[in-house]
Amino acid sequence: MSDTPKTPGTPGTPETPGQNGGLPAQREDTGDVIGVRKGMFGAANGGDTSGYGGLVRTVAMPGAASRPYGGWFDEVADELEGALEEQDLLPGNAIEKTVVDRGELTFHIAREHLVQVARTLRDDPALRFELCTGVSGVHFPGDKGRELHAVYHLRSLTHGRLIRLEVTAPDSDPHVPSLVPVYPTNDWHERETYDFFGLVFDGHPALTRIMMPDDWQGFPQRKDYPLGGIPVEYKGAQIPAPDQRRSYS
């Protein structure tokens, strides 16, 4: 093994944002407040026994960043926007906002343009995000009109970079295009996200449940799904809801 340190940007070497004199991105806004959380765990009616029942804090989505984003983030953003323009797609129509938060770069993409953006990120020689490590679902009931979020992590093995794509859909229309045609390894990840969050990935080759029984009602990882009190198929047992398990004087 060689003790010679690798130069940032060498294939296979992760790059750190802000290198080579890059400046940290500045926030244009503080984000969208989507709710207020009380207590440590959000329990009501005396169920919070943590001692933090008086804690109150807002829940806000990170706001858009303004240039310069810092380091290679600007290079990726410039190349992506230029590649979309070459395809006669206005970047502002595809990229709803760009967020730099906690040293990570996230492009919020309009769901109707998700497949084209992902294919561009994969195929453009200056981008080359060859690997999608999966998709995760998130449910924010307070984020009206975009309650369901699908989050993708893309890795460039060529350039040693990691970015995130995020798309949203309302509870009333939980449809997102499948990325299996672009990243075939997303097959089971999309099935799991559908199973737990109810996000429907249009174009998926076989969108069926992967963890829960085929006839299971509801989507267990949504915030409005009951924590307990649902029948369990084991000798007629039933798990009571958390606020019904014990009482506090």
mmCIF file of N, CA and C in Angstrom, residues 113-194:
data_model
loop_
_atom_site.group_PDB
_atom_site.id
_atom_site.type_symbol
_atom_site.label_atom_id
_atom_site.label_comp_id
_atom_site.label_asym_id
_atom_site.label_seq_id
_atom_site.Cartn_x
_atom_site.Cartn_y
_atom_site.Cartn_z
ATOM 1 N N HIS A 113 -40.419 14.993 -13.726
ATOM 2 C CA HIS A 113 -39.106 15.052 -14.395
ATOM 3 C C HIS A 113 -38.066 14.165 -13.706
ATOM 4 N N LEU A 114 -38.484 13.361 -12.748
ATOM 5 C CA LEU A 114 -37.528 12.584 -11.959
ATOM 6 C C LEU A 114 -36.700 11.644 -12.826
ATOM 7 N N VAL A 115 -37.334 10.904 -13.725
ATOM 8 C CA VAL A 115 -36.611 9.911 -14.519
ATOM 9 C C VAL A 115 -35.576 10.584 -15.419
ATOM 10 N N GLN A 116 -35.953 11.694 -16.049
ATOM 11 C CA GLN A 116 -35.015 12.388 -16.939
ATOM 12 C C GLN A 116 -33.829 12.946 -16.158
ATOM 13 N N VAL A 117 -34.090 13.501 -14.976
ATOM 14 C CA VAL A 117 -32.996 14.041 -14.171
ATOM 15 C C VAL A 117 -32.066 12.917 -13.718
ATOM 16 N N ALA A 118 -32.645 11.805 -13.271
ATOM 17 C CA ALA A 118 -31.819 10.687 -12.804
ATOM 18 C C ALA A 118 -30.979 10.113 -13.936
ATOM 19 N N ARG A 119 -31.562 9.991 -15.118
ATOM 20 C CA ARG A 119 -30.801 9.460 -16.247
ATOM 21 C C ARG A 119 -29.670 10.414 -16.641
ATOM 22 N N THR A 120 -29.933 11.705 -16.536
ATOM 23 C CA THR A 120 -28.900 12.696 -16.830
ATOM 24 C C THR A 120 -27.754 12.599 -15.825
ATOM 25 N N LEU A 121 -28.096 12.474 -14.561
ATOM 26 C CA LEU A 121 -27.068 12.345 -13.530
ATOM 27 C C LEU A 121 -26.245 11.075 -13.713
ATOM 28 N N ARG A 122 -26.868 10.029 -14.208
ATOM 29 C CA ARG A 122 -26.147 8.771 -14.433
ATOM 30 C C ARG A 122 -25.233 8.830 -15.653
ATOM 31 N N ASP A 123 -25.717 9.417 -16.742
ATOM 32 C CA ASP A 123 -25.041 9.272 -18.030
ATOM 33 C C ASP A 123 -24.088 10.405 -18.384
ATOM 34 N N ASP A 124 -24.292 11.600 -17.846
ATOM 35 C CA ASP A 124 -23.421 12.709 -18.220
ATOM 36 C C ASP A 124 -21.998 12.440 -17.725
ATOM 37 N N PRO A 125 -20.990 12.529 -18.610
ATOM 38 C CA PRO A 125 -19.611 12.193 -18.209
ATOM 39 C C PRO A 125 -19.080 13.030 -17.051
ATOM 40 N N ALA A 126 -19.545 14.267 -16.920
ATOM 41 C CA ALA A 126 -19.049 15.118 -15.844
ATOM 42 C C ALA A 126 -19.776 14.858 -14.524
ATOM 43 N N LEU A 127 -20.837 14.077 -14.559
ATOM 44 C CA LEU A 127 -21.612 13.768 -13.358
ATOM 45 C C LEU A 127 -21.387 12.317 -12.927
ATOM 46 N N ARG A 128 -21.797 11.386 -13.757
ATOM 47 C CA ARG A 128 -21.540 9.961 -13.571
ATOM 48 C C ARG A 128 -21.923 9.450 -12.186
ATOM 49 N N PHE A 129 -23.187 9.675 -11.805
ATOM 50 C CA PHE A 129 -23.709 9.069 -10.584
ATOM 51 C C PHE A 129 -24.260 7.700 -10.966
ATOM 52 N N GLU A 130 -23.353 6.723 -10.974
ATOM 53 C CA GLU A 130 -23.675 5.410 -11.513
ATOM 54 C C GLU A 130 -24.528 4.559 -10.581
ATOM 55 N N LEU A 131 -24.531 4.882 -9.290
ATOM 56 C CA LEU A 131 -25.152 4.004 -8.300
ATOM 57 C C LEU A 131 -26.218 4.738 -7.502
ATOM 58 N N CYS A 132 -27.398 4.152 -7.447
ATOM 59 C CA CYS A 132 -28.430 4.613 -6.521
ATOM 60 C C CYS A 132 -28.520 3.582 -5.410
ATOM 61 N N THR A 133 -28.258 4.004 -4.176
ATOM 62 C CA THR A 133 -28.226 3.059 -3.062
ATOM 63 C C THR A 133 -29.605 2.762 -2.501
ATOM 64 N N GLY A 134 -30.652 3.276 -3.140
ATOM 65 C CA GLY A 134 -32.005 2.946 -2.717
ATOM 66 C C GLY A 134 -32.875 4.171 -2.561
ATOM 67 N N VAL A 135 -34.141 3.927 -2.209
ATOM 68 C CA VAL A 135 -35.092 5.002 -1.978
ATOM 69 C C VAL A 135 -35.736 4.789 -0.615
ATOM 70 N N SER A 136 -35.904 5.868 0.113
ATOM 71 C CA SER A 136 -36.552 5.830 1.416
ATOM 72 C C SER A 136 -37.795 6.705 1.382
ATOM 73 N N GLY A 137 -38.819 6.288 2.076
ATOM 74 C CA GLY A 137 -40.028 7.081 2.190
ATOM 75 C C GLY A 137 -40.046 7.867 3.486
ATOM 76 N N VAL A 138 -40.693 9.022 3.468
ATOM 77 C CA VAL A 138 -40.900 9.839 4.655
ATOM 78 C C VAL A 138 -42.318 10.387 4.583
ATOM 79 N N HIS A 139 -42.985 10.447 5.722
ATOM 80 C CA HIS A 139 -44.347 10.968 5.755
ATOM 81 C C HIS A 139 -44.413 12.158 6.700
ATOM 82 N N PHE A 140 -44.789 13.318 6.156
ATOM 83 C CA PHE A 140 -44.973 14.537 6.934
ATOM 84 C C PHE A 140 -46.429 14.975 6.786
ATOM 85 N N PRO A 141 -47.318 14.552 7.687
ATOM 86 C CA PRO A 141 -48.734 14.939 7.553
ATOM 87 C C PRO A 141 -48.954 16.439 7.540
ATOM 88 N N GLY A 142 -48.045 17.201 8.157
ATOM 89 C CA GLY A 142 -48.197 18.648 8.202
ATOM 90 C C GLY A 142 -47.696 19.361 6.966
ATOM 91 N N ASP A 143 -47.047 18.662 6.065
ATOM 92 C CA ASP A 143 -46.523 19.264 4.837
ATOM 93 C C ASP A 143 -47.613 19.197 3.772
ATOM 94 N N LYS A 144 -48.588 20.080 3.872
ATOM 95 C CA LYS A 144 -49.814 19.990 3.085
ATOM 96 C C LYS A 144 -49.541 20.023 1.577
ATOM 97 N N GLY A 145 -50.144 19.062 0.879
ATOM 98 C CA GLY A 145 -49.991 18.966 -0.556
ATOM 99 C C GLY A 145 -48.769 18.208 -1.007
ATOM 100 N N ARG A 146 -47.888 17.879 -0.079
ATOM 101 C CA ARG A 146 -46.676 17.104 -0.389
ATOM 102 C C ARG A 146 -46.296 16.259 0.829
ATOM 103 N N GLU A 147 -47.295 15.568 1.339
ATOM 104 C CA GLU A 147 -47.109 14.824 2.585
ATOM 105 C C GLU A 147 -46.110 13.665 2.462
ATOM 106 N N LEU A 148 -46.052 13.050 1.281
ATOM 107 C CA LEU A 148 -45.175 11.898 1.075
ATOM 108 C C LEU A 148 -43.902 12.326 0.345
ATOM 109 N N HIS A 149 -42.764 11.920 0.880
ATOM 110 C CA HIS A 149 -41.471 12.244 0.285
ATOM 111 C C HIS A 149 -40.754 10.945 -0.074
ATOM 112 N N ALA A 150 -40.145 10.922 -1.248
ATOM 113 C CA ALA A 150 -39.268 9.827 -1.655
ATOM 114 C C ALA A 150 -37.857 10.391 -1.777
ATOM 115 N N VAL A 151 -36.909 9.774 -1.097
ATOM 116 C CA VAL A 151 -35.541 10.290 -1.010
ATOM 117 C C VAL A 151 -34.576 9.261 -1.593
ATOM 118 N N TYR A 152 -33.753 9.696 -2.541
ATOM 119 C CA TYR A 152 -32.801 8.827 -3.229
ATOM 120 C C TYR A 152 -31.386 9.303 -2.956
ATOM 121 N N HIS A 153 -30.485 8.369 -2.665
ATOM 122 C CA HIS A 153 -29.071 8.691 -2.503
ATOM 123 C C HIS A 153 -28.312 8.178 -3.715
ATOM 124 N N LEU A 154 -27.630 9.071 -4.400
ATOM 125 C CA LEU A 154 -26.882 8.732 -5.606
ATOM 126 C C LEU A 154 -25.385 8.896 -5.349
ATOM 127 N N ARG A 155 -24.633 7.894 -5.755
ATOM 128 C CA ARG A 155 -23.184 7.929 -5.548
ATOM 129 C C ARG A 155 -22.462 7.859 -6.893
ATOM 130 N N SER A 156 -21.471 8.729 -7.039
ATOM 131 C CA SER A 156 -20.592 8.685 -8.197
ATOM 132 C C SER A 156 -19.327 7.930 -7.815
ATOM 133 N N LEU A 157 -19.178 6.731 -8.374
ATOM 134 C CA LEU A 157 -17.950 5.970 -8.131
ATOM 135 C C LEU A 157 -16.777 6.584 -8.890
ATOM 136 N N THR A 158 -17.085 7.232 -10.010
ATOM 137 C CA THR A 158 -16.041 7.854 -10.820
ATOM 138 C C THR A 158 -15.417 9.044 -10.099
ATOM 139 N N HIS A 159 -16.266 9.895 -9.530
ATOM 140 C CA HIS A 159 -15.773 11.144 -8.932
ATOM 141 C C HIS A 159 -15.750 11.114 -7.404
ATOM 142 N N GLY A 160 -16.252 10.042 -6.789
ATOM 143 C CA GLY A 160 -16.240 9.963 -5.331
ATOM 144 C C GLY A 160 -17.152 10.975 -4.675
ATOM 145 N N ARG A 161 -18.389 11.093 -5.182
ATOM 146 C CA ARG A 161 -19.324 12.088 -4.666
ATOM 147 C C ARG A 161 -20.652 11.436 -4.285
ATOM 148 N N LEU A 162 -21.351 12.089 -3.376
ATOM 149 C CA LEU A 162 -22.653 11.598 -2.941
ATOM 150 C C LEU A 162 -23.633 12.759 -2.891
ATOM 151 N N ILE A 163 -24.785 12.601 -3.550
ATOM 152 C CA ILE A 163 -25.831 13.618 -3.521
ATOM 153 C C ILE A 163 -27.157 12.951 -3.213
ATOM 154 N N ARG A 164 -28.177 13.773 -3.026
ATOM 155 C CA ARG A 164 -29.506 13.262 -2.718
ATOM 156 C C ARG A 164 -30.523 13.908 -3.647
ATOM 157 N N LEU A 165 -31.485 13.107 -4.107
ATOM 158 C CA LEU A 165 -32.652 13.612 -4.814
ATOM 159 C C LEU A 165 -33.863 13.416 -3.919
ATOM 160 N N GLU A 166 -34.798 14.348 -3.984
ATOM 161 C CA GLU A 166 -36.019 14.234 -3.187
ATOM 162 C C GLU A 166 -37.205 14.685 -4.024
ATOM 163 N N VAL A 167 -38.252 13.876 -4.009
ATOM 164 C CA VAL A 167 -39.496 14.224 -4.690
ATOM 165 C C VAL A 167 -40.636 14.079 -3.704
ATOM 166 N N THR A 168 -41.735 14.781 -3.975
ATOM 167 C CA THR A 168 -42.876 14.746 -3.063
ATOM 168 C C THR A 168 -44.147 14.428 -3.831
ATOM 169 N N ALA A 169 -45.126 13.947 -3.075
ATOM 170 C CA ALA A 169 -46.446 13.662 -3.627
ATOM 171 C C ALA A 169 -47.463 13.827 -2.507
ATOM 172 N N PRO A 170 -48.678 14.250 -2.829
ATOM 173 C CA PRO A 170 -49.701 14.390 -1.790
ATOM 174 C C PRO A 170 -50.293 13.038 -1.405
ATOM 175 N N ASP A 171 -50.837 12.960 -0.208
ATOM 176 C CA ASP A 171 -51.528 11.738 0.225
ATOM 177 C C ASP A 171 -52.622 11.353 -0.756
ATOM 178 N N SER A 172 -53.279 12.355 -1.346
ATOM 179 C CA SER A 172 -54.404 12.098 -2.238
ATOM 180 C C SER A 172 -53.977 11.592 -3.615
ATOM 181 N N ASP A 173 -52.700 11.723 -3.950
ATOM 182 C CA ASP A 173 -52.196 11.286 -5.259
ATOM 183 C C ASP A 173 -50.768 10.776 -5.069
ATOM 184 N N PRO A 174 -50.600 9.609 -4.440
ATOM 185 C CA PRO A 174 -49.269 9.157 -4.012
ATOM 186 C C PRO A 174 -48.458 8.488 -5.113
ATOM 187 N N HIS A 175 -48.357 9.124 -6.264
ATOM 188 C CA HIS A 175 -47.681 8.517 -7.411
ATOM 189 C C HIS A 175 -46.346 9.200 -7.691
ATOM 190 N N VAL A 176 -45.311 8.365 -7.912
ATOM 191 C CA VAL A 176 -43.969 8.818 -8.262
ATOM 192 C C VAL A 176 -43.453 7.883 -9.355
ATOM 193 N N PRO A 177 -42.763 8.384 -10.374
ATOM 194 C CA PRO A 177 -42.226 7.484 -11.406
ATOM 195 C C PRO A 177 -41.194 6.520 -10.832
ATOM 196 N N SER A 178 -41.216 5.298 -11.316
ATOM 197 C CA SER A 178 -40.218 4.314 -10.897
ATOM 198 C C SER A 178 -38.864 4.639 -11.528
ATOM 199 N N LEU A 179 -37.790 4.433 -10.747
ATOM 200 C CA LEU A 179 -36.436 4.598 -11.271
ATOM 201 C C LEU A 179 -35.778 3.258 -11.596
ATOM 202 N N VAL A 180 -36.551 2.180 -11.565
ATOM 203 C CA VAL A 180 -35.995 0.872 -11.916
ATOM 204 C C VAL A 180 -35.424 0.851 -13.336
ATOM 205 N N PRO A 181 -36.059 1.527 -14.326
ATOM 206 C CA PRO A 181 -35.447 1.536 -15.668
ATOM 207 C C PRO A 181 -34.076 2.214 -15.707
ATOM 208 N N VAL A 182 -33.816 3.126 -14.771
ATOM 209 C CA VAL A 182 -32.523 3.825 -14.732
ATOM 210 C C VAL A 182 -31.567 3.110 -13.785
ATOM 211 N N TYR A 183 -32.060 2.758 -12.600
ATOM 212 C CA TYR A 183 -31.271 2.058 -11.597
ATOM 213 C C TYR A 183 -32.006 0.768 -11.227
ATOM 214 N N PRO A 184 -31.705 -0.352 -11.899
ATOM 215 C CA PRO A 184 -32.437 -1.599 -11.648
ATOM 216 C C PRO A 184 -32.380 -2.084 -10.206
ATOM 217 N N THR A 185 -31.339 -1.714 -9.461
ATOM 218 C CA THR A 185 -31.241 -2.159 -8.071
ATOM 219 C C THR A 185 -32.288 -1.520 -7.168
ATOM 220 N N ASN A 186 -33.036 -0.556 -7.685
ATOM 221 C CA ASN A 186 -34.098 0.070 -6.894
ATOM 222 C C ASN A 186 -35.343 -0.806 -6.792
ATOM 223 N N ASP A 187 -35.354 -1.941 -7.482
ATOM 224 C CA ASP A 187 -36.540 -2.787 -7.555
ATOM 225 C C ASP A 187 -37.137 -3.068 -6.173
ATOM 226 N N TRP A 188 -36.386 -3.722 -5.315
ATOM 227 C CA TRP A 188 -36.922 -4.093 -4.004
ATOM 228 C C TRP A 188 -37.038 -2.897 -3.071
ATOM 229 N N HIS A 189 -36.184 -1.885 -3.259
ATOM 230 C CA HIS A 189 -36.297 -0.685 -2.414
ATOM 231 C C HIS A 189 -37.640 0.012 -2.664
ATOM 232 N N GLU A 190 -38.042 0.097 -3.922
ATOM 233 C CA GLU A 190 -39.331 0.731 -4.229
ATOM 234 C C GLU A 190 -40.487 -0.116 -3.693
ATOM 235 N N ARG A 191 -40.355 -1.420 -3.756
ATOM 236 C CA ARG A 191 -41.399 -2.275 -3.202
ATOM 237 C C ARG A 191 -41.535 -2.070 -1.698
ATOM 238 N N GLU A 192 -40.426 -1.947 -0.990
ATOM 239 C CA GLU A 192 -40.468 -1.740 0.453
ATOM 240 C C GLU A 192 -41.077 -0.375 0.791
ATOM 241 N N THR A 193 -40.703 0.653 0.030
ATOM 242 C CA THR A 193 -41.264 1.985 0.272
ATOM 243 C C THR A 193 -42.755 1.997 -0.007
ATOM 244 N N TYR A 194 -43.180 1.303 -1.052
ATOM 245 C CA TYR A 194 -44.616 1.157 -1.320
ATOM 246 C C TYR A 194 -45.300 0.422 -0.174
#
